[in-house]
mmCIF file of C-alpha atoms in Angstrom:
data_model
loop_
_atom_site.group_PDB
_atom_site.id
_atom_site.type_symbol
_atom_site.label_atom_id
_atom_site.label_comp_id
_atom_site.label_asym_id
_atom_site.label_seq_id
_atom_site.Cartn_x
_atom_site.Cartn_y
_atom_site.Cartn_z
ATOM 1 C CA UNK D 141 -108.415 -12.573 -46.469
ATOM 2 C CA UNK D 142 -108.041 -14.227 -43.104
ATOM 3 C CA UNK D 143 -108.618 -11.993 -40.077
ATOM 4 C CA UNK D 144 -106.612 -12.607 -36.915
ATOM 5 C CA UNK D 145 -107.702 -11.194 -33.587
ATOM 6 C CA UNK D 146 -105.684 -11.474 -30.388
ATOM 7 C CA UNK D 147 -106.844 -10.825 -26.869
ATOM 8 C CA UNK D 148 -106.266 -9.205 -24.526
ATOM 9 C CA UNK D 149 -104.298 -6.394 -26.201
ATOM 10 C CA UNK D 150 -102.444 -5.639 -22.971
ATOM 11 C CA UNK D 151 -101.775 -7.671 -19.855
ATOM 12 C CA UNK D 152 -99.969 -6.855 -16.611
ATOM 13 C CA UNK D 153 -99.015 -9.685 -14.282
ATOM 14 C CA UNK D 154 -97.211 -10.106 -11.027
ATOM 15 C CA UNK D 155 -94.245 -12.466 -11.215
ATOM 16 C CA UNK D 156 -95.369 -16.038 -10.564
ATOM 17 C CA UNK D 157 -98.879 -15.583 -11.956
ATOM 18 C CA UNK D 158 -100.381 -17.629 -14.793
ATOM 19 C CA UNK D 159 -102.003 -16.252 -17.933
ATOM 20 C CA UNK D 160 -103.857 -17.278 -21.063
ATOM 21 C CA UNK D 161 -103.561 -15.448 -24.385
ATOM 22 C CA UNK D 162 -106.106 -16.043 -27.124
ATOM 23 C CA UNK D 163 -105.932 -15.948 -30.928
ATOM 24 C CA UNK D 164 -109.112 -16.113 -33.014
ATOM 25 C CA UNK D 165 -109.038 -16.481 -36.778
ATOM 26 C CA UNK D 166 -111.755 -16.145 -39.367
ATOM 27 C CA UNK D 167 -111.073 -19.014 -41.783
ATOM 28 C CA UNK D 168 -109.572 -22.476 -42.036
ATOM 29 C CA UNK D 169 -105.829 -22.550 -41.535
ATOM 30 C CA UNK D 170 -103.131 -25.158 -41.872
ATOM 31 C CA UNK D 171 -100.371 -23.096 -40.321
ATOM 32 C CA UNK D 172 -100.424 -21.368 -36.938
ATOM 33 C CA UNK D 173 -97.413 -20.072 -35.074
ATOM 34 C CA UNK D 174 -96.864 -18.202 -31.816
ATOM 35 C CA UNK D 175 -93.995 -15.744 -31.438
ATOM 36 C CA UNK D 176 -92.525 -13.707 -28.587
ATOM 37 C CA UNK D 177 -90.948 -10.345 -29.401
ATOM 38 C CA UNK D 178 -88.630 -9.111 -26.675
ATOM 39 C CA UNK D 179 -88.162 -5.409 -25.854
ATOM 40 C CA UNK D 180 -85.180 -5.274 -28.246
ATOM 41 C CA UNK D 181 -87.289 -6.391 -31.202
ATOM 42 C CA UNK D 182 -86.134 -10.008 -31.531
ATOM 43 C CA UNK D 183 -88.919 -12.395 -32.523
ATOM 44 C CA UNK D 184 -88.612 -15.927 -31.207
ATOM 45 C CA UNK D 185 -90.741 -18.747 -32.544
ATOM 46 C CA UNK D 186 -92.460 -20.386 -29.580
ATOM 47 C CA UNK D 187 -94.721 -22.923 -31.264
ATOM 48 C CA UNK D 188 -95.661 -24.232 -34.667
ATOM 49 C CA UNK D 189 -99.124 -25.551 -33.846
ATOM 50 C CA UNK D 190 -101.774 -25.792 -36.605
ATOM 51 C CA UNK D 191 -103.697 -28.202 -34.368
ATOM 52 C CA UNK D 192 -103.439 -30.027 -31.060
ATOM 53 C CA UNK D 193 -101.465 -29.225 -27.940
ATOM 54 C CA UNK D 194 -97.757 -28.701 -27.334
ATOM 55 C CA UNK D 195 -95.740 -27.875 -24.260
ATOM 56 C CA UNK D 196 -92.312 -26.327 -23.850
ATOM 57 C CA UNK D 197 -91.309 -25.724 -20.244
ATOM 58 C CA UNK D 198 -93.606 -23.149 -18.665
ATOM 59 C CA UNK D 199 -95.326 -22.468 -21.976
ATOM 60 C CA UNK D 200 -97.971 -24.518 -23.680
ATOM 61 C CA UNK D 201 -100.294 -23.945 -26.609
ATOM 62 C CA UNK D 202 -103.516 -25.462 -27.869
ATOM 63 C CA UNK D 203 -105.128 -24.953 -31.249
ATOM 64 C CA UNK D 204 -108.715 -26.024 -31.939
ATOM 65 C CA UNK D 205 -108.768 -25.613 -35.692
ATOM 66 C CA UNK D 206 -112.442 -26.589 -36.087
ATOM 67 C CA UNK D 207 -113.439 -23.743 -33.754
ATOM 68 C CA UNK D 208 -110.854 -21.336 -35.160
ATOM 69 C CA UNK D 209 -108.901 -20.381 -32.087
ATOM 70 C CA UNK D 210 -105.607 -20.982 -30.357
ATOM 71 C CA UNK D 211 -104.544 -20.408 -26.765
ATOM 72 C CA UNK D 212 -101.091 -19.746 -25.339
ATOM 73 C CA UNK D 213 -100.634 -20.543 -21.657
ATOM 74 C CA UNK D 214 -97.848 -19.015 -19.592
ATOM 75 C CA UNK D 215 -97.396 -20.484 -16.135
ATOM 76 C CA UNK D 216 -95.301 -19.097 -13.248
ATOM 77 C CA UNK D 217 -94.518 -15.984 -15.270
ATOM 78 C CA UNK D 218 -91.101 -14.336 -15.014
ATOM 79 C CA UNK D 219 -89.985 -10.798 -15.826
ATOM 80 C CA UNK D 220 -88.173 -12.163 -18.873
ATOM 81 C CA UNK D 221 -91.564 -13.199 -20.289
ATOM 82 C CA UNK D 222 -92.359 -9.510 -20.860
ATOM 83 C CA UNK D 223 -92.766 -8.412 -24.452
ATOM 84 C CA UNK D 224 -95.277 -8.830 -27.241
ATOM 85 C CA UNK D 225 -96.814 -12.170 -28.143
ATOM 86 C CA UNK D 226 -97.926 -12.609 -31.746
ATOM 87 C CA UNK D 227 -100.111 -15.231 -33.308
ATOM 88 C CA UNK D 228 -99.695 -15.776 -37.061
ATOM 89 C CA UNK D 229 -101.807 -17.957 -39.311
ATOM 90 C CA UNK D 230 -101.594 -19.235 -42.853
ATOM 91 C CA UNK D 231 -103.917 -21.096 -45.175
ATOM 92 C CA UNK D 232 -103.347 -23.478 -48.017
ATOM 93 C CA UNK D 233 -104.647 -20.819 -50.394
ATOM 94 C CA UNK D 234 -101.827 -18.338 -50.036
ATOM 95 C CA UNK D 235 -98.927 -19.803 -48.110
ATOM 96 C CA UNK D 236 -98.521 -16.385 -46.458
ATOM 97 C CA UNK D 237 -98.556 -15.829 -42.712
ATOM 98 C CA UNK D 238 -100.986 -13.206 -41.417
ATOM 99 C CA UNK D 239 -100.030 -11.713 -38.075
ATOM 100 C CA UNK D 240 -102.358 -10.556 -35.330
ATOM 101 C CA UNK D 241 -101.937 -7.236 -33.539
ATOM 102 C CA UNK D 242 -100.235 -8.915 -30.616
ATOM 103 C CA UNK D 243 -100.689 -9.048 -26.843
ATOM 104 C CA UNK D 244 -98.298 -6.849 -24.858
ATOM 105 C CA UNK D 245 -97.352 -8.563 -21.616
ATOM 106 C CA UNK D 246 -95.634 -6.875 -18.705
ATOM 107 C CA UNK D 247 -94.520 -9.036 -15.793
ATOM 108 C CA UNK D 248 -93.708 -7.072 -12.655
ATOM 109 C CA UNK D 249 -91.226 -8.327 -10.032
ATOM 110 C CA UNK F 286 -79.515 -16.854 -31.518
ATOM 111 C CA UNK F 287 -82.038 -17.811 -34.192
ATOM 112 C CA UNK F 288 -79.586 -18.549 -37.003
ATOM 113 C CA UNK F 289 -80.712 -15.483 -38.957
ATOM 114 C CA UNK F 290 -78.399 -12.452 -38.851
ATOM 115 C CA UNK F 291 -79.337 -8.946 -39.962
ATOM 116 C CA UNK F 292 -77.132 -5.893 -40.433
ATOM 117 C CA UNK F 293 -77.102 -3.094 -39.601
ATOM 118 C CA UNK F 294 -79.131 -3.067 -36.371
ATOM 119 C CA UNK F 295 -79.874 0.629 -36.710
ATOM 120 C CA UNK F 296 -79.889 2.901 -39.754
ATOM 121 C CA UNK F 297 -80.612 6.591 -40.168
ATOM 122 C CA UNK F 298 -80.872 7.893 -43.698
ATOM 123 C CA UNK F 299 -82.004 10.948 -45.577
ATOM 124 C CA UNK F 300 -84.672 10.798 -48.248
ATOM 125 C CA UNK F 301 -82.116 11.076 -51.055
ATOM 126 C CA UNK F 302 -79.759 8.389 -49.742
ATOM 127 C CA UNK F 303 -79.288 4.863 -51.047
ATOM 128 C CA UNK F 304 -78.673 2.145 -48.492
ATOM 129 C CA UNK F 305 -78.967 -1.625 -48.251
ATOM 130 C CA UNK F 306 -80.090 -4.006 -45.532
ATOM 131 C CA UNK F 307 -78.453 -7.409 -45.346
ATOM 132 C CA UNK F 308 -79.748 -10.733 -44.078
ATOM 133 C CA UNK F 309 -77.939 -14.061 -43.816
ATOM 134 C CA UNK F 310 -79.289 -17.376 -42.578
ATOM 135 C CA UNK F 311 -77.203 -20.316 -41.363
ATOM 136 C CA UNK F 312 -80.038 -22.828 -41.142
ATOM 137 C CA UNK F 313 -79.918 -24.377 -44.605
ATOM 138 C CA UNK F 314 -83.367 -22.972 -45.375
ATOM 139 C CA UNK F 315 -84.690 -22.431 -48.887
ATOM 140 C CA UNK F 316 -87.157 -19.584 -48.318
ATOM 141 C CA UNK F 317 -86.423 -16.051 -47.112
ATOM 142 C CA UNK F 318 -88.736 -13.158 -46.337
ATOM 143 C CA UNK F 319 -88.767 -9.424 -45.658
ATOM 144 C CA UNK F 320 -91.349 -8.101 -43.180
ATOM 145 C CA UNK F 321 -92.064 -4.529 -42.113
ATOM 146 C CA UNK F 322 -93.173 -3.695 -38.581
ATOM 147 C CA UNK F 323 -94.488 -0.182 -38.026
ATOM 148 C CA UNK F 324 -95.530 1.148 -34.637
ATOM 149 C CA UNK F 325 -98.973 -0.050 -33.537
ATOM 150 C CA UNK F 326 -99.443 -2.209 -36.656
ATOM 151 C CA UNK F 327 -99.134 -5.958 -37.280
ATOM 152 C CA UNK F 328 -96.156 -7.307 -39.169
ATOM 153 C CA UNK F 329 -96.603 -6.847 -42.912
ATOM 154 C CA UNK F 330 -95.121 -9.276 -45.405
ATOM 155 C CA UNK F 331 -93.157 -7.469 -48.122
ATOM 156 C CA UNK F 332 -91.331 -10.081 -50.211
ATOM 157 C CA UNK F 333 -90.884 -13.848 -50.347
ATOM 158 C CA UNK F 334 -88.065 -15.718 -52.049
ATOM 159 C CA UNK F 335 -88.077 -19.467 -52.555
ATOM 160 C CA UNK F 336 -84.899 -21.067 -53.916
ATOM 161 C CA UNK F 337 -83.684 -17.565 -54.896
ATOM 162 C CA UNK F 338 -86.821 -16.838 -56.941
ATOM 163 C CA UNK F 339 -89.231 -14.133 -55.860
ATOM 164 C CA UNK F 340 -92.633 -15.694 -55.258
ATOM 165 C CA UNK F 341 -94.379 -12.806 -53.532
ATOM 166 C CA UNK F 342 -94.337 -9.032 -53.832
ATOM 167 C CA UNK F 343 -97.002 -7.701 -51.534
ATOM 168 C CA UNK F 344 -97.638 -4.459 -53.466
ATOM 169 C CA UNK F 345 -94.439 -2.908 -52.150
ATOM 170 C CA UNK F 346 -93.367 0.476 -53.641
ATOM 171 C CA UNK F 347 -90.452 0.312 -56.067
ATOM 172 C CA UNK F 348 -88.252 2.380 -53.740
ATOM 173 C CA UNK F 349 -87.755 -0.967 -51.962
ATOM 174 C CA UNK F 350 -85.784 -3.377 -54.145
ATOM 175 C CA UNK F 351 -85.012 -6.894 -52.897
ATOM 176 C CA UNK F 352 -82.148 -9.079 -54.064
ATOM 177 C CA UNK F 353 -81.544 -12.761 -53.317
ATOM 178 C CA UNK F 354 -78.221 -13.937 -54.792
ATOM 179 C CA UNK F 355 -78.473 -17.371 -53.137
ATOM 180 C CA UNK F 356 -80.622 -19.236 -50.633
ATOM 181 C CA UNK F 357 -78.556 -17.969 -47.674
ATOM 182 C CA UNK F 358 -78.473 -14.239 -48.405
ATOM 183 C CA UNK F 359 -81.144 -11.610 -48.848
ATOM 184 C CA UNK F 360 -80.773 -7.882 -49.366
ATOM 185 C CA UNK F 361 -83.204 -4.982 -49.323
ATOM 186 C CA UNK F 362 -81.983 -1.985 -51.314
ATOM 187 C CA UNK F 363 -83.481 1.328 -50.256
ATOM 188 C CA UNK F 364 -83.704 4.431 -52.453
ATOM 189 C CA UNK F 365 -85.502 7.780 -52.032
ATOM 190 C CA UNK F 366 -87.462 6.620 -49.012
ATOM 191 C CA UNK F 367 -90.114 8.670 -47.247
ATOM 192 C CA UNK F 368 -90.357 9.430 -43.507
ATOM 193 C CA UNK F 369 -93.357 7.088 -43.281
ATOM 194 C CA UNK F 370 -91.039 4.233 -44.284
ATOM 195 C CA UNK F 371 -89.403 4.469 -40.863
ATOM 196 C CA UNK F 372 -90.000 1.100 -39.216
ATOM 197 C CA UNK F 373 -88.393 -2.120 -38.020
ATOM 198 C CA UNK F 374 -87.483 -4.293 -41.005
ATOM 199 C CA UNK F 375 -87.331 -7.978 -40.217
ATOM 200 C CA UNK F 376 -85.828 -10.785 -42.213
ATOM 201 C CA UNK F 377 -87.020 -14.359 -41.761
ATOM 202 C CA UNK F 378 -86.326 -17.774 -43.200
ATOM 203 C CA UNK F 379 -88.027 -21.162 -43.330
ATOM 204 C CA UNK F 380 -87.204 -24.584 -44.679
ATOM 205 C CA UNK F 381 -89.841 -24.284 -47.402
ATOM 206 C CA UNK F 382 -92.015 -21.345 -48.407
ATOM 207 C CA UNK F 383 -95.397 -22.814 -47.514
ATOM 208 C CA UNK F 384 -96.598 -23.650 -44.020
ATOM 209 C CA UNK F 385 -93.207 -23.996 -42.448
ATOM 210 C CA UNK F 386 -91.858 -22.741 -39.133
ATOM 211 C CA UNK F 387 -90.499 -19.204 -39.450
ATOM 212 C CA UNK F 388 -87.243 -17.962 -37.901
ATOM 213 C CA UNK F 389 -86.594 -14.222 -37.600
ATOM 214 C CA UNK F 390 -83.506 -12.062 -37.458
ATOM 215 C CA UNK F 391 -83.214 -9.272 -34.895
ATOM 216 C CA UNK F 392 -84.255 -6.604 -37.375
ATOM 217 C CA UNK F 393 -82.986 -3.269 -38.641
ATOM 218 C CA UNK F 394 -84.539 -0.199 -37.029
ATOM 219 C CA UNK F 395 -84.743 2.324 -39.875
ATOM 220 C CA UNK F 396 -85.284 6.041 -39.453
ATOM 221 C CA UNK F 397 -85.819 8.189 -42.549
ATOM 222 C CA UNK F 398 -85.245 11.912 -42.009
#
């Protein structure tokens, strides 16, 4: 099955800093989503981005499907950005989403 | 608020108990899912329902029994669980079952004693 690898596993930032999170996947996909899980467990869908670039406020994401990776950019980070960021991918073969291990982000004031 | 509501938020049960988790979505979606999130592990898909029909059972033990009476409601019935079943159980929904944006509930944190 598809393998999903996220990096870095952990990240500590000072408030106001920028960061880039990476998601590599091992096979062709036609579904890629980024999620943020807050410290209380709630998962919020940030982007549905099987290809191309999208922006939503301070967050943006780019997926280069031909090279099998996606990047999530966080600019001017805030303490509320803390939590775990998951990348999940799906292929036309299964319709199931496979989740990566996540990147744990801590933003310090 | 994601439009997907799960109850209860926390549950403690003994190994001989029977309990149920409930999920309701207010988004008009047709597909609903149960995921399990254990500490230090990625989210694992358990079950998928599309238009009330189960389309995926990801080799889940029979002590977990899902029920989907309609497209808006999903239950997970629990019976004779083991301590290693302690985890965060997440419900999700999407417009269709394949390659659609997923919306999650806030989860039920389950502890099995």
